[in-house]
Short mmCIF file of C-alpha atoms (C1' of nucleotides) in Angstrom, two decimals:
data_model
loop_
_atom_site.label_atom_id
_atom_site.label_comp_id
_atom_site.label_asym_id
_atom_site.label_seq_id
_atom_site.Cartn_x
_atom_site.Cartn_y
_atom_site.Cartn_z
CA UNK V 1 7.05 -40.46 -17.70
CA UNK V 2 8.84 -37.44 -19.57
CA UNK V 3 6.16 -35.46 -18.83
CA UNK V 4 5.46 -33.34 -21.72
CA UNK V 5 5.43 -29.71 -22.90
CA UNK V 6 3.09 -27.86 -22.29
CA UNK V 7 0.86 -26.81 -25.60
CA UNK V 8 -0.15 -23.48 -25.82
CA UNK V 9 -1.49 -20.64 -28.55
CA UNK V 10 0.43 -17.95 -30.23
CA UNK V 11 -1.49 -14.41 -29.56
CA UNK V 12 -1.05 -10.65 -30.57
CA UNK V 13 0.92 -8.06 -28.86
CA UNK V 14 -1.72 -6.03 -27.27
CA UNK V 15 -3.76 -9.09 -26.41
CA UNK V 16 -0.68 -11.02 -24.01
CA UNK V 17 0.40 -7.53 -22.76
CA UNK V 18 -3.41 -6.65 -22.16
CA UNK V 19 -3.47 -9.99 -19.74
CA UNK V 20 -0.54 -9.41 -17.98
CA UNK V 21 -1.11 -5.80 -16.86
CA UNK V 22 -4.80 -7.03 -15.78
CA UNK V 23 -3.41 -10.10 -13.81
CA UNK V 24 -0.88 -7.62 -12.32
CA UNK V 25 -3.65 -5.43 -11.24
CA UNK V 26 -5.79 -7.60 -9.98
CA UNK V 27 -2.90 -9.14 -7.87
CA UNK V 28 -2.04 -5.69 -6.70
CA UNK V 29 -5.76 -4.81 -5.58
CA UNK V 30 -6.47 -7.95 -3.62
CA UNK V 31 -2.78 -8.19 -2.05
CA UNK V 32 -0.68 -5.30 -2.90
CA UNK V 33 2.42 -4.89 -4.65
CA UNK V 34 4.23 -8.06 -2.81
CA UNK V 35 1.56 -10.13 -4.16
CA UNK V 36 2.18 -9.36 -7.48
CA UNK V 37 5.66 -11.54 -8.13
CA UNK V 38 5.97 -12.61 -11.47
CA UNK V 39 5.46 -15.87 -11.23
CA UNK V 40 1.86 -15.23 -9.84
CA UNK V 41 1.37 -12.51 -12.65
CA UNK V 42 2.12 -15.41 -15.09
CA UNK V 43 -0.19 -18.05 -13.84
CA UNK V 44 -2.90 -15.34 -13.39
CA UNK V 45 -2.15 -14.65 -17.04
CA UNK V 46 -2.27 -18.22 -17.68
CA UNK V 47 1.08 -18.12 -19.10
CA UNK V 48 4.65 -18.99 -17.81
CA UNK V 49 6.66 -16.43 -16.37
CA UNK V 50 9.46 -16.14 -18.99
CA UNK V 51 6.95 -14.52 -21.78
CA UNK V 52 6.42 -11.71 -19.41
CA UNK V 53 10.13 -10.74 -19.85
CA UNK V 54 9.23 -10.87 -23.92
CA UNK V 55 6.59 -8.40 -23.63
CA UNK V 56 8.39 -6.16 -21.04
CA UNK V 57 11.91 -5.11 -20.54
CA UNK V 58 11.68 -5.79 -16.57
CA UNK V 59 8.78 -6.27 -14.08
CA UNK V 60 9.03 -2.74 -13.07
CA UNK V 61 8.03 -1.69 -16.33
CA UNK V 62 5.17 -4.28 -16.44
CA UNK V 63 3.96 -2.61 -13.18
CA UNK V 64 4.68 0.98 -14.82
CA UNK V 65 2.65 0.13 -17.97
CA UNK V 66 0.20 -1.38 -15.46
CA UNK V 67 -0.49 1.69 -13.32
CA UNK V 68 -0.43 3.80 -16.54
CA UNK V 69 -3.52 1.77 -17.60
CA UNK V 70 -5.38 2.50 -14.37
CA UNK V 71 -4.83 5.61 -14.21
CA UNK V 72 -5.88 6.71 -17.75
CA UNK V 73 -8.90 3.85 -17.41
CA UNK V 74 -10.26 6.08 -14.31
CA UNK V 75 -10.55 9.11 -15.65
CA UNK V 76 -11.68 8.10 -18.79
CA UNK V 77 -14.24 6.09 -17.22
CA UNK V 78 -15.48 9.10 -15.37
CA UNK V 79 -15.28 11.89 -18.51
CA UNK V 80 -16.84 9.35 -20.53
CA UNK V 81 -19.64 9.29 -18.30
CA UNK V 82 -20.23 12.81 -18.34
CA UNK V 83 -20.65 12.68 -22.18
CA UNK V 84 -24.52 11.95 -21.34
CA UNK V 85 -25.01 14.53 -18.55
CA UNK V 86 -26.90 16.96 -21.06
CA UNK V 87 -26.36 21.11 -20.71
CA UNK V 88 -27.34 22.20 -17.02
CA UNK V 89 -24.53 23.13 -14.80
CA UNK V 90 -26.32 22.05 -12.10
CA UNK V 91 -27.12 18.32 -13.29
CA UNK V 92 -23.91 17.84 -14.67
CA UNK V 93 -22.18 18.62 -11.17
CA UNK V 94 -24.77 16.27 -9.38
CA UNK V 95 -23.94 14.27 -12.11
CA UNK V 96 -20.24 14.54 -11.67
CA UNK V 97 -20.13 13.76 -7.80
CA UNK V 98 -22.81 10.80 -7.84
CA UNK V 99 -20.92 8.84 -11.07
CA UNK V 100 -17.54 9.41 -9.01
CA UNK V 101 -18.87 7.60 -5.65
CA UNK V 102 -20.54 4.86 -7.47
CA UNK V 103 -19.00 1.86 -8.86
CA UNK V 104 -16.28 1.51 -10.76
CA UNK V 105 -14.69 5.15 -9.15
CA UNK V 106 -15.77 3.60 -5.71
CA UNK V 107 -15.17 0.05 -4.77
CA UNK V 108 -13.13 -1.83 -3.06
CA UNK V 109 -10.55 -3.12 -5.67
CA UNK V 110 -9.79 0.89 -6.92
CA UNK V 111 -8.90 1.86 -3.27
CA UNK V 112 -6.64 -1.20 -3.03
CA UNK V 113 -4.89 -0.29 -6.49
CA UNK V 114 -4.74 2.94 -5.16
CA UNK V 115 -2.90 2.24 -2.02
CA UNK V 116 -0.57 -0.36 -3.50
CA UNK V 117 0.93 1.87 -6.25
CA UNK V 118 1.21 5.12 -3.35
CA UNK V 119 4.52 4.23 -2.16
CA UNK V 120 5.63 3.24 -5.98
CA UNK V 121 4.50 6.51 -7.27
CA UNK V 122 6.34 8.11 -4.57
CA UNK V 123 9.37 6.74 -4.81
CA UNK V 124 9.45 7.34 -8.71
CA UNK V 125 9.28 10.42 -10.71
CA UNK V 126 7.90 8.97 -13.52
CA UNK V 127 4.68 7.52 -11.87
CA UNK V 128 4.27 10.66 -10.24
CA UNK V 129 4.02 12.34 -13.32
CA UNK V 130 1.23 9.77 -14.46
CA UNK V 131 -0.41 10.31 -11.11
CA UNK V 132 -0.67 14.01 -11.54
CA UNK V 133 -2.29 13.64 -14.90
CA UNK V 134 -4.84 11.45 -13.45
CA UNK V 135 -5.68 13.49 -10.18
CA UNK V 136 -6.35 16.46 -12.21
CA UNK V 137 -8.08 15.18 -15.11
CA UNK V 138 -10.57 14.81 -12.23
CA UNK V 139 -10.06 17.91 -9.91
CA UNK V 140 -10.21 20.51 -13.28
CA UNK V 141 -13.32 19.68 -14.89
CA UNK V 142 -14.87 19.96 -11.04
CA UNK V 143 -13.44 23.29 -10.66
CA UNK V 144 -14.95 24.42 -13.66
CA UNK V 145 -18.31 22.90 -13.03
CA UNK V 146 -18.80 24.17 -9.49
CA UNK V 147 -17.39 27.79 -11.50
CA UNK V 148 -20.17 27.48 -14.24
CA UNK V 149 -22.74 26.59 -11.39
CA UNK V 150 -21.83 29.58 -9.17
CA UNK V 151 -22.03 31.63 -12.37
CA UNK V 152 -25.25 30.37 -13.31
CA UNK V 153 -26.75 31.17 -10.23
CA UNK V 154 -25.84 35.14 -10.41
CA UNK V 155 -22.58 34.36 -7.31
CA UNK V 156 -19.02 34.81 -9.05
CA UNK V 157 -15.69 34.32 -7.22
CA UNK V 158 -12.13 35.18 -8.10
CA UNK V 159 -9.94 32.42 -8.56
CA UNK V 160 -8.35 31.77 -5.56
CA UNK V 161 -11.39 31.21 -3.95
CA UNK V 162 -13.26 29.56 -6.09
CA UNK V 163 -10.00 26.79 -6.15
CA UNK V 164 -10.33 26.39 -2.36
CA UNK V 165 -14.03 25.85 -3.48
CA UNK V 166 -13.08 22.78 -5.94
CA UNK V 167 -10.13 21.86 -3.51
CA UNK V 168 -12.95 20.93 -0.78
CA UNK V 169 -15.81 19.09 -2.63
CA UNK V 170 -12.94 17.03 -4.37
CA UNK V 171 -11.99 16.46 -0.76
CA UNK V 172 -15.39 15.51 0.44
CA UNK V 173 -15.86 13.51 -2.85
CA UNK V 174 -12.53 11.66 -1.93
CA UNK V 175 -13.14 11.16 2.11
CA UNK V 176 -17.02 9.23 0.83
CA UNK V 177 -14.95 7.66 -1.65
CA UNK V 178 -12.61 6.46 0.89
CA UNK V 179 -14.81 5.51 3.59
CA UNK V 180 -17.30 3.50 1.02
CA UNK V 181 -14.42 1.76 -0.55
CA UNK V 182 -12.57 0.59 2.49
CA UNK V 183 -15.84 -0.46 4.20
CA UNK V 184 -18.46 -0.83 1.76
CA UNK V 185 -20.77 -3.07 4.49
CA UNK V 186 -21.27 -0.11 6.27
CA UNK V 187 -23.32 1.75 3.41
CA UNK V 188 -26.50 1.04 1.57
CA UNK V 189 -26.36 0.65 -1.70
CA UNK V 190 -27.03 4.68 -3.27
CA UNK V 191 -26.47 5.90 0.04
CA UNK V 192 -22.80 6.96 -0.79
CA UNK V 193 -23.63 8.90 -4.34
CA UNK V 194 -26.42 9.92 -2.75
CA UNK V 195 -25.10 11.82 0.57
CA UNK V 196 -22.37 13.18 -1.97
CA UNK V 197 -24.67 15.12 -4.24
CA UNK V 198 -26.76 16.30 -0.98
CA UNK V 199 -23.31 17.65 0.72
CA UNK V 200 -21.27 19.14 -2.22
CA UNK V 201 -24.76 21.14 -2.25
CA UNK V 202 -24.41 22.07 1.03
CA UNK V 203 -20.82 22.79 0.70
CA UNK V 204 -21.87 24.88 -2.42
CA UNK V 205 -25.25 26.20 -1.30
CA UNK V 206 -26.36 24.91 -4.61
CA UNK V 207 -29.51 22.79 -4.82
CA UNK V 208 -28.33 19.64 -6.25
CA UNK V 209 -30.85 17.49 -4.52
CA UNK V 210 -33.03 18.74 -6.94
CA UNK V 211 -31.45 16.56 -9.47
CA UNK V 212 -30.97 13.45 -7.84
CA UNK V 213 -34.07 11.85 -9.18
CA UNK V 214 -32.42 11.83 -12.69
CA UNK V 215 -29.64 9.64 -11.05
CA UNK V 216 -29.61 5.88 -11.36
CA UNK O 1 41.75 -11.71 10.18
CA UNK O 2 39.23 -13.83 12.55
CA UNK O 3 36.43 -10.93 12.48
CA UNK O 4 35.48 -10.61 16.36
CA UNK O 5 32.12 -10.78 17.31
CA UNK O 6 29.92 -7.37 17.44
CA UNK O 7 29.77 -6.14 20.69
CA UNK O 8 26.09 -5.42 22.19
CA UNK O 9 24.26 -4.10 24.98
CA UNK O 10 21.60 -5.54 26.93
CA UNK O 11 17.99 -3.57 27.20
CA UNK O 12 14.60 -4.16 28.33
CA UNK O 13 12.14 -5.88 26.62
CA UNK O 14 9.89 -2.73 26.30
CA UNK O 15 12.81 -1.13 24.62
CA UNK O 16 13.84 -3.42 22.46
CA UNK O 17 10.20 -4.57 20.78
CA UNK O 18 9.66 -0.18 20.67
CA UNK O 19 12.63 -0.09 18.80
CA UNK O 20 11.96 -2.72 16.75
CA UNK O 21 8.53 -1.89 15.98
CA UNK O 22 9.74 1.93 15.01
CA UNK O 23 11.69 1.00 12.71
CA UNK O 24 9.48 -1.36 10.97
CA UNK O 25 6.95 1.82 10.96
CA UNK O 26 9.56 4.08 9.67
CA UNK O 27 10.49 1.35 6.67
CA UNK O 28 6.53 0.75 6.20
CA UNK O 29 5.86 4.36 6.21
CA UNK O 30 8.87 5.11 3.16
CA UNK O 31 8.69 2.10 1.02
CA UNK O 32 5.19 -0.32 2.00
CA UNK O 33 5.43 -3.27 3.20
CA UNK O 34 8.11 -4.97 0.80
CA UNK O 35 10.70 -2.14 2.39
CA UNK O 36 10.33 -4.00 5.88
CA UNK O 37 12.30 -7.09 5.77
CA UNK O 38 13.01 -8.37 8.71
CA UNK O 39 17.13 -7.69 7.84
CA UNK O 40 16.10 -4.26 7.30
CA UNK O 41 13.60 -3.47 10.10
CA UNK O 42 17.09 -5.43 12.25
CA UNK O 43 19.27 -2.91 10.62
CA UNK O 44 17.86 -0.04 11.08
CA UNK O 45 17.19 -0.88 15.29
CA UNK O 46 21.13 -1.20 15.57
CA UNK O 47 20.42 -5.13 16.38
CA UNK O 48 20.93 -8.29 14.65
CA UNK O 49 17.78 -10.03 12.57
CA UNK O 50 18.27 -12.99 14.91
CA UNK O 51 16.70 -10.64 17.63
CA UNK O 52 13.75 -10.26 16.22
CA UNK O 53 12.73 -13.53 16.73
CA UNK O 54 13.50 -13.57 20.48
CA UNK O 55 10.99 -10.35 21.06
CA UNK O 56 8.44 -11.71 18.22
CA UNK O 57 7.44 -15.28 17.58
CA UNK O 58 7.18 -14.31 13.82
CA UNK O 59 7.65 -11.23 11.42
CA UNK O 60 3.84 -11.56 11.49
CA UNK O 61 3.27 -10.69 14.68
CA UNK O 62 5.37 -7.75 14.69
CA UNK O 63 3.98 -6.29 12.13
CA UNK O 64 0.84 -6.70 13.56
CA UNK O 65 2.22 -4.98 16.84
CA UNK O 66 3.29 -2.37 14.64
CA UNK O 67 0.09 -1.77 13.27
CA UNK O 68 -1.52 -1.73 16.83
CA UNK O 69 0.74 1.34 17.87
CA UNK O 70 0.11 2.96 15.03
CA UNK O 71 -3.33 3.43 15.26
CA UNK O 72 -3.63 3.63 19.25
CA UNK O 73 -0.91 6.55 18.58
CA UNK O 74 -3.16 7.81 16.33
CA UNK O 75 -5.77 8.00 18.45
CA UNK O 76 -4.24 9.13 21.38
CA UNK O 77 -2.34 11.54 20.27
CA UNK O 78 -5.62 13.38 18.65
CA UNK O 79 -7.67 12.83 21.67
CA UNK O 80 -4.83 14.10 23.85
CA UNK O 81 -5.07 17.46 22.14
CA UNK O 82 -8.51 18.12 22.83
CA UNK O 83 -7.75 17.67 26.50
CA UNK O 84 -6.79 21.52 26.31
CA UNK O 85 -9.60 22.84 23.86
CA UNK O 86 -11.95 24.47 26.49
CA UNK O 87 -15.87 24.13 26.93
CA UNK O 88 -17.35 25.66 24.12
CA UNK O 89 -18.70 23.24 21.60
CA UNK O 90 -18.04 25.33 18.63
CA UNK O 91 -14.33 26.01 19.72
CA UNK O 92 -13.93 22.18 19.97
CA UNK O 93 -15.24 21.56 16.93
CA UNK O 94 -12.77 24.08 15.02
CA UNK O 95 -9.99 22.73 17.14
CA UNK O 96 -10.70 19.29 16.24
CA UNK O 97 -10.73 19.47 12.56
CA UNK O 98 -8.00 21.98 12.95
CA UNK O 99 -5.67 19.29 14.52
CA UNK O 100 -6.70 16.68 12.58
CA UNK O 101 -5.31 18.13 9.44
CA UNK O 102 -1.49 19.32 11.24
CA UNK O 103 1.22 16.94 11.60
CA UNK O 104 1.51 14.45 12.82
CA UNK O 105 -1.78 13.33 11.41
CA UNK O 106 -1.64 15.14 8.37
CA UNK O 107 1.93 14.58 7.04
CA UNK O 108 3.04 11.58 4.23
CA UNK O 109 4.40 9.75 7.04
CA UNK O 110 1.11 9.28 8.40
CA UNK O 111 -0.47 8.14 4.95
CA UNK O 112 2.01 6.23 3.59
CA UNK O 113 1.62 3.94 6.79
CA UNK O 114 -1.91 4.06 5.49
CA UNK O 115 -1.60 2.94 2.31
CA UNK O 116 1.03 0.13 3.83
CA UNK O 117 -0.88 -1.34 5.95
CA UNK O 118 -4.57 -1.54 3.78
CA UNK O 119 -3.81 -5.16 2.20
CA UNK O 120 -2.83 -5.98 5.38
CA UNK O 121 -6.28 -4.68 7.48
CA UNK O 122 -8.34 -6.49 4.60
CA UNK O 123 -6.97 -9.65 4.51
CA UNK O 124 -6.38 -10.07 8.20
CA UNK O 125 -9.40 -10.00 10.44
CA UNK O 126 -7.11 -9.20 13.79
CA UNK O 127 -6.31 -6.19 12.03
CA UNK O 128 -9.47 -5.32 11.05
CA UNK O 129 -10.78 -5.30 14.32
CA UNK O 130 -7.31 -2.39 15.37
CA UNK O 131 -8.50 -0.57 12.71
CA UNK O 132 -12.06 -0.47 13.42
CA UNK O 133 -11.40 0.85 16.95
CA UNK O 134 -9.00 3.29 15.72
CA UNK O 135 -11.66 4.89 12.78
CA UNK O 136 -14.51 5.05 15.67
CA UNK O 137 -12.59 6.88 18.32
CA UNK O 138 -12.46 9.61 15.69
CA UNK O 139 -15.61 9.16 14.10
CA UNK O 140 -17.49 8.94 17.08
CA UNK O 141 -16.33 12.22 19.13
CA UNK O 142 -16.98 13.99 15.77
CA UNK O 143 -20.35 12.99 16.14
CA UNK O 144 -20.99 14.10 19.42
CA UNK O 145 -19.32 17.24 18.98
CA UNK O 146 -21.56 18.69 16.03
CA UNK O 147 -24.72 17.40 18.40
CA UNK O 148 -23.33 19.68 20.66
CA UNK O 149 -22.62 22.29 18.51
CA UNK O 150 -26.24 21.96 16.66
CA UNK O 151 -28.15 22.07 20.18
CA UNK O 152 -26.71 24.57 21.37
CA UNK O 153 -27.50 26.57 18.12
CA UNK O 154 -30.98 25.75 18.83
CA UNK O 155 -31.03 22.80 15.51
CA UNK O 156 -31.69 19.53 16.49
CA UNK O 157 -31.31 16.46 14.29
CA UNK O 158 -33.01 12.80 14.55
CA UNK O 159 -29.86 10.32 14.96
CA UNK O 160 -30.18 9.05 11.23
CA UNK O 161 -29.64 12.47 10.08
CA UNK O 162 -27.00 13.60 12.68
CA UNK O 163 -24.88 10.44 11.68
CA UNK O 164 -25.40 11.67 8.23
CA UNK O 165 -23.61 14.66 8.94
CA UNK O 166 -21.40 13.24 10.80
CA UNK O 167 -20.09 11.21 8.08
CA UNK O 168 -19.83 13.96 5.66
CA UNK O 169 -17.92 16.01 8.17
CA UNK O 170 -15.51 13.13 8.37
CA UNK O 171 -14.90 12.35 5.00
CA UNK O 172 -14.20 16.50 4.04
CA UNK O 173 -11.47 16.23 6.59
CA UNK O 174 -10.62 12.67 5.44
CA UNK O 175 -10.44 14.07 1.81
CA UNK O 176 -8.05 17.30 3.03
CA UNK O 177 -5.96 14.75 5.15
CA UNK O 178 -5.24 12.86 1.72
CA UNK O 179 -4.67 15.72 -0.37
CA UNK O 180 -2.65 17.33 2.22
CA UNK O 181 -0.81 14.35 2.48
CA UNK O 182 -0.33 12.69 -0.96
CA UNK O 183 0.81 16.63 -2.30
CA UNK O 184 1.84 18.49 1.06
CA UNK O 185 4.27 20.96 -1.78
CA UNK O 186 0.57 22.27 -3.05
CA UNK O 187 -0.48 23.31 0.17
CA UNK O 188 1.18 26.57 1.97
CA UNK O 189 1.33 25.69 5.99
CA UNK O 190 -2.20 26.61 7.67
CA UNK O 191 -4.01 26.06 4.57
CA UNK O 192 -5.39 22.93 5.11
CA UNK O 193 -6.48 23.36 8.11
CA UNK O 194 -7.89 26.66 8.06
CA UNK O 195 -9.96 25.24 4.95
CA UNK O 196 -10.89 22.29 6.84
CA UNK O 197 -12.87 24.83 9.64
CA UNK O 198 -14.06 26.84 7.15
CA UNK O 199 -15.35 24.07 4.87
CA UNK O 200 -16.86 22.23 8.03
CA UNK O 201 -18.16 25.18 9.38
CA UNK O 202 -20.08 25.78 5.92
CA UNK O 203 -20.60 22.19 5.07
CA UNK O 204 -22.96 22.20 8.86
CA UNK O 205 -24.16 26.12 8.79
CA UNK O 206 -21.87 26.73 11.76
CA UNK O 207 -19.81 29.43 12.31
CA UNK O 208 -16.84 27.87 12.94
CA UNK O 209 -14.55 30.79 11.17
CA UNK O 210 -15.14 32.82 14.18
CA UNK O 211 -12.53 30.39 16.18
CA UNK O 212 -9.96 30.71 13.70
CA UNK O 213 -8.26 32.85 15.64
CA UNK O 214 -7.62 30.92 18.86
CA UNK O 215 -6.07 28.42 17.02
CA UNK O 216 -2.16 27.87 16.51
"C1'" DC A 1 3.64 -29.15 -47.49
"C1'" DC A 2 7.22 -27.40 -45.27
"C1'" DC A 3 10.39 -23.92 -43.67
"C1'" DG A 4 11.71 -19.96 -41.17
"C1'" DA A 5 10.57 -16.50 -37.86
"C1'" DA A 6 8.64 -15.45 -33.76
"C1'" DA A 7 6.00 -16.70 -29.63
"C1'" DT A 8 6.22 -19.55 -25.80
"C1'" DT A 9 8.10 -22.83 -22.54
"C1'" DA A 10 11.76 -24.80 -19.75
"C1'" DT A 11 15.78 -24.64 -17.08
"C1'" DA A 12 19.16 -22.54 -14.46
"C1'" DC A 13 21.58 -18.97 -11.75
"C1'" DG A 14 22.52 -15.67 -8.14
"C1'" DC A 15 20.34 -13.16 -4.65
"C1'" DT A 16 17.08 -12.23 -0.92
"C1'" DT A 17 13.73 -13.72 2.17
"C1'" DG A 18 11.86 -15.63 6.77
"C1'" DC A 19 13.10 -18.88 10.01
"C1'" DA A 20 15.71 -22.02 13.01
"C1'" DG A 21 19.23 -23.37 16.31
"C1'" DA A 22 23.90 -23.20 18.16
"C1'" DA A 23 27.44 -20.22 19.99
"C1'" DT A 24 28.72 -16.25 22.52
"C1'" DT A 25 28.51 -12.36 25.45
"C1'" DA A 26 26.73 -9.06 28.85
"C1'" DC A 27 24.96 -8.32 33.12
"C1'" DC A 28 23.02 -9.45 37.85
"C1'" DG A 29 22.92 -11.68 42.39
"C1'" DG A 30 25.62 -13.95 45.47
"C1'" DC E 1 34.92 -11.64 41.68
"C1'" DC E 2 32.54 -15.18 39.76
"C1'" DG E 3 28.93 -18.26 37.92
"C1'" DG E 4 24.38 -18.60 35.82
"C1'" DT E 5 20.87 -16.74 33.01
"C1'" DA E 6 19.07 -14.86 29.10
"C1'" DA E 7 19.85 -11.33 25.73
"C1'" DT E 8 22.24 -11.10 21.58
"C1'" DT E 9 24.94 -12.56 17.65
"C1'" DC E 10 26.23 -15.86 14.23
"C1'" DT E 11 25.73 -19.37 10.77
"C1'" DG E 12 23.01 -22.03 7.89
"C1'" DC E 13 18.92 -23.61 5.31
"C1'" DA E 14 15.02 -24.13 2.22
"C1'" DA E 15 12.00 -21.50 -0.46
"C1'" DG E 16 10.90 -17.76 -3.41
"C1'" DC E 17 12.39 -13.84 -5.96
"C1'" DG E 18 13.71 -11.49 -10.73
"C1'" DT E 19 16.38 -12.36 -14.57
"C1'" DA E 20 18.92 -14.66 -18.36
"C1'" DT E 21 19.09 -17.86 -22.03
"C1'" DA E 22 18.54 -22.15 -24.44
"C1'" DA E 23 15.16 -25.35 -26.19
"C1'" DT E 24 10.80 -26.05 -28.30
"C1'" DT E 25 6.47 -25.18 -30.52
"C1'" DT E 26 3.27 -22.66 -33.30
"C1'" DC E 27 1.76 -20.72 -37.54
"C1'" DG E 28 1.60 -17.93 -41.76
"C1'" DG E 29 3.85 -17.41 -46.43
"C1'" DG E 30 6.19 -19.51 -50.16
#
DNA sequence: CCCGAAATTATACGCTTGCAGAATTACCGG
DNA sequence: CCGGTAATTCTGCAAGCGTATAATTTCGGG
């Protein structure tokens, strides 16, 4: 009845530390950061919990590493989806605001990471340096798009205004991204990207509807 | 050296769960839900932990009474302001979004109780049903208010499309709220919410600037 | 084939957590 | 002024937490 060690299999670096951050994050979407104890990361990871302090100094630098890799993963998700947007100002913004309120920008699980690493990136200076990164790798590149797409059709605006400009379709983009991903029943599928393009138009007086039947 | 007992006071029950249920807000609202033990939440209402279990059957339930104030007060106190908005529809409107994005619903306290209590609305179907009530009493009015503000510019819209609108409006200031919130030190006071009207205002084709000046 | 280094597991410790129940104290009605 | 009630404090417990470290297993290079 000694009941015997458990076997397992030696792995590389990147590959155990690779696990752990995505257990952590997927504990941290579905329950927030008291869900994610180290013990559950472990199991999650399908090891036991004492390799997680060979791969990481503490937990709080697991969960640092761990937001670092959501962060970076979102906006290059996003920019690399722009790679195949083509020339035209105008597509790419349509482009721009439908890829950001479709999956995997908007969805539940992204709104839950979100929420569970505010009060950590708060509290610390060093996640709120990642954050900032993040949250403008996505609000500059819209600036500049709604700039070349108010250039393009013959209006130009000084700075200042065109900023308030990008400050308020990122905010529209980021209210339909909040509402879809907190209650995603309520909304059709498309009918989130879809109402985004035709209202950052509106907000714009661009005609980006024109576009959305290059979407999918 | 026989430490004497801590001396106490007696209150009311309605003063002693309100205390106790501010505080767990207050630790909620600065560190999420981990910052709200119940020693801590105990501590920081000048009682005992034991205490808490003679007001609340379990922590549960307290934070779940927490929760419920928060969004009633939520609620409340935005509805409470338009009490004193006057009978133009256009006016409203302005002074709607215009309060929405001022303290107290527009400040970090206000969105890091957000973000605190989101694992807790999903996973919870009580909860759900608080917050569901809470997002409707301000979805709702907004609705009504730019069917107001449409007829009585002579536009009319079929519901589907009104609710469309409706939404949009929502998430803009939903979007400013979090912006506003999550980075108040990029925003100068009066900012957001002027940009809210304007943005609303053009987002609908409604002159909602024109109000600007009434507000305060 | 086997040995050493490194990856992984196992065990243990001190602390915190939510919860329970007994002991005490404050306050009210007589 | 005094006794009873219930509001409040106090003490303790079992479980879970993050961390530390020793014991084992895996696996590639000689």
């Amino acid at each position: 009845m000694t009941q015997e060690r458990r076997k397992f299999r030696r792995e590389g670096e990147a590959q155990r530390q690779g696990d752990l951050i995505a257990a952590a994050l997927d504990l941290i979407a579905e329950g927030g950061p008291q869900a994610a104890t180290v013990r559950a990361i472990a199991q999650r990871a399908g090891v036991t919990p004492g390799l997680i302090r060979h791969y990481f100094r503490t937990k709080e630098d697991l969960i640092g590493a761990a937001y670092a890799q959501f962060v970076r993963r979102m906006a290059e998700d996003h920019s690399a989806t722009m790679d195949g947007a083509g020339p035209d100002p105008l597509a790419r913004l349509a482009w721009f605001v439908w890829r950001a309120l479709c999956p995997p920008l908007t969805d539940s699980r992204t709104v839950g990471l979100w929420a569970g690493f505010l009060h950590l990136v708060r509290n610390d200076p060093r996640m709120r340096n990642i954050h900032r990164t993040g949250y403008l790798s996505f609000r500059d590149p819209l600036e500049s798009l709604i700039g070349e797409c108010l250039a393009a059709t013959g209006r130009s605006l000084p700075p200042r205004q065109l900023q308030a400009e990008a400050i308020a379709a990122n905010a529209l983009i980021d209210g339909l991204w909040l509402e879809g991903s907190v209650l995603p029943e309520d909304f059709q599928p498309d009918e989130l990207p879809r109402l985004g393009v035709e209202k950052v138009g509106a907000l714009l007086g661009l005609p980006l509807t024109d576009h959305l039947e290059d979407m999918q």
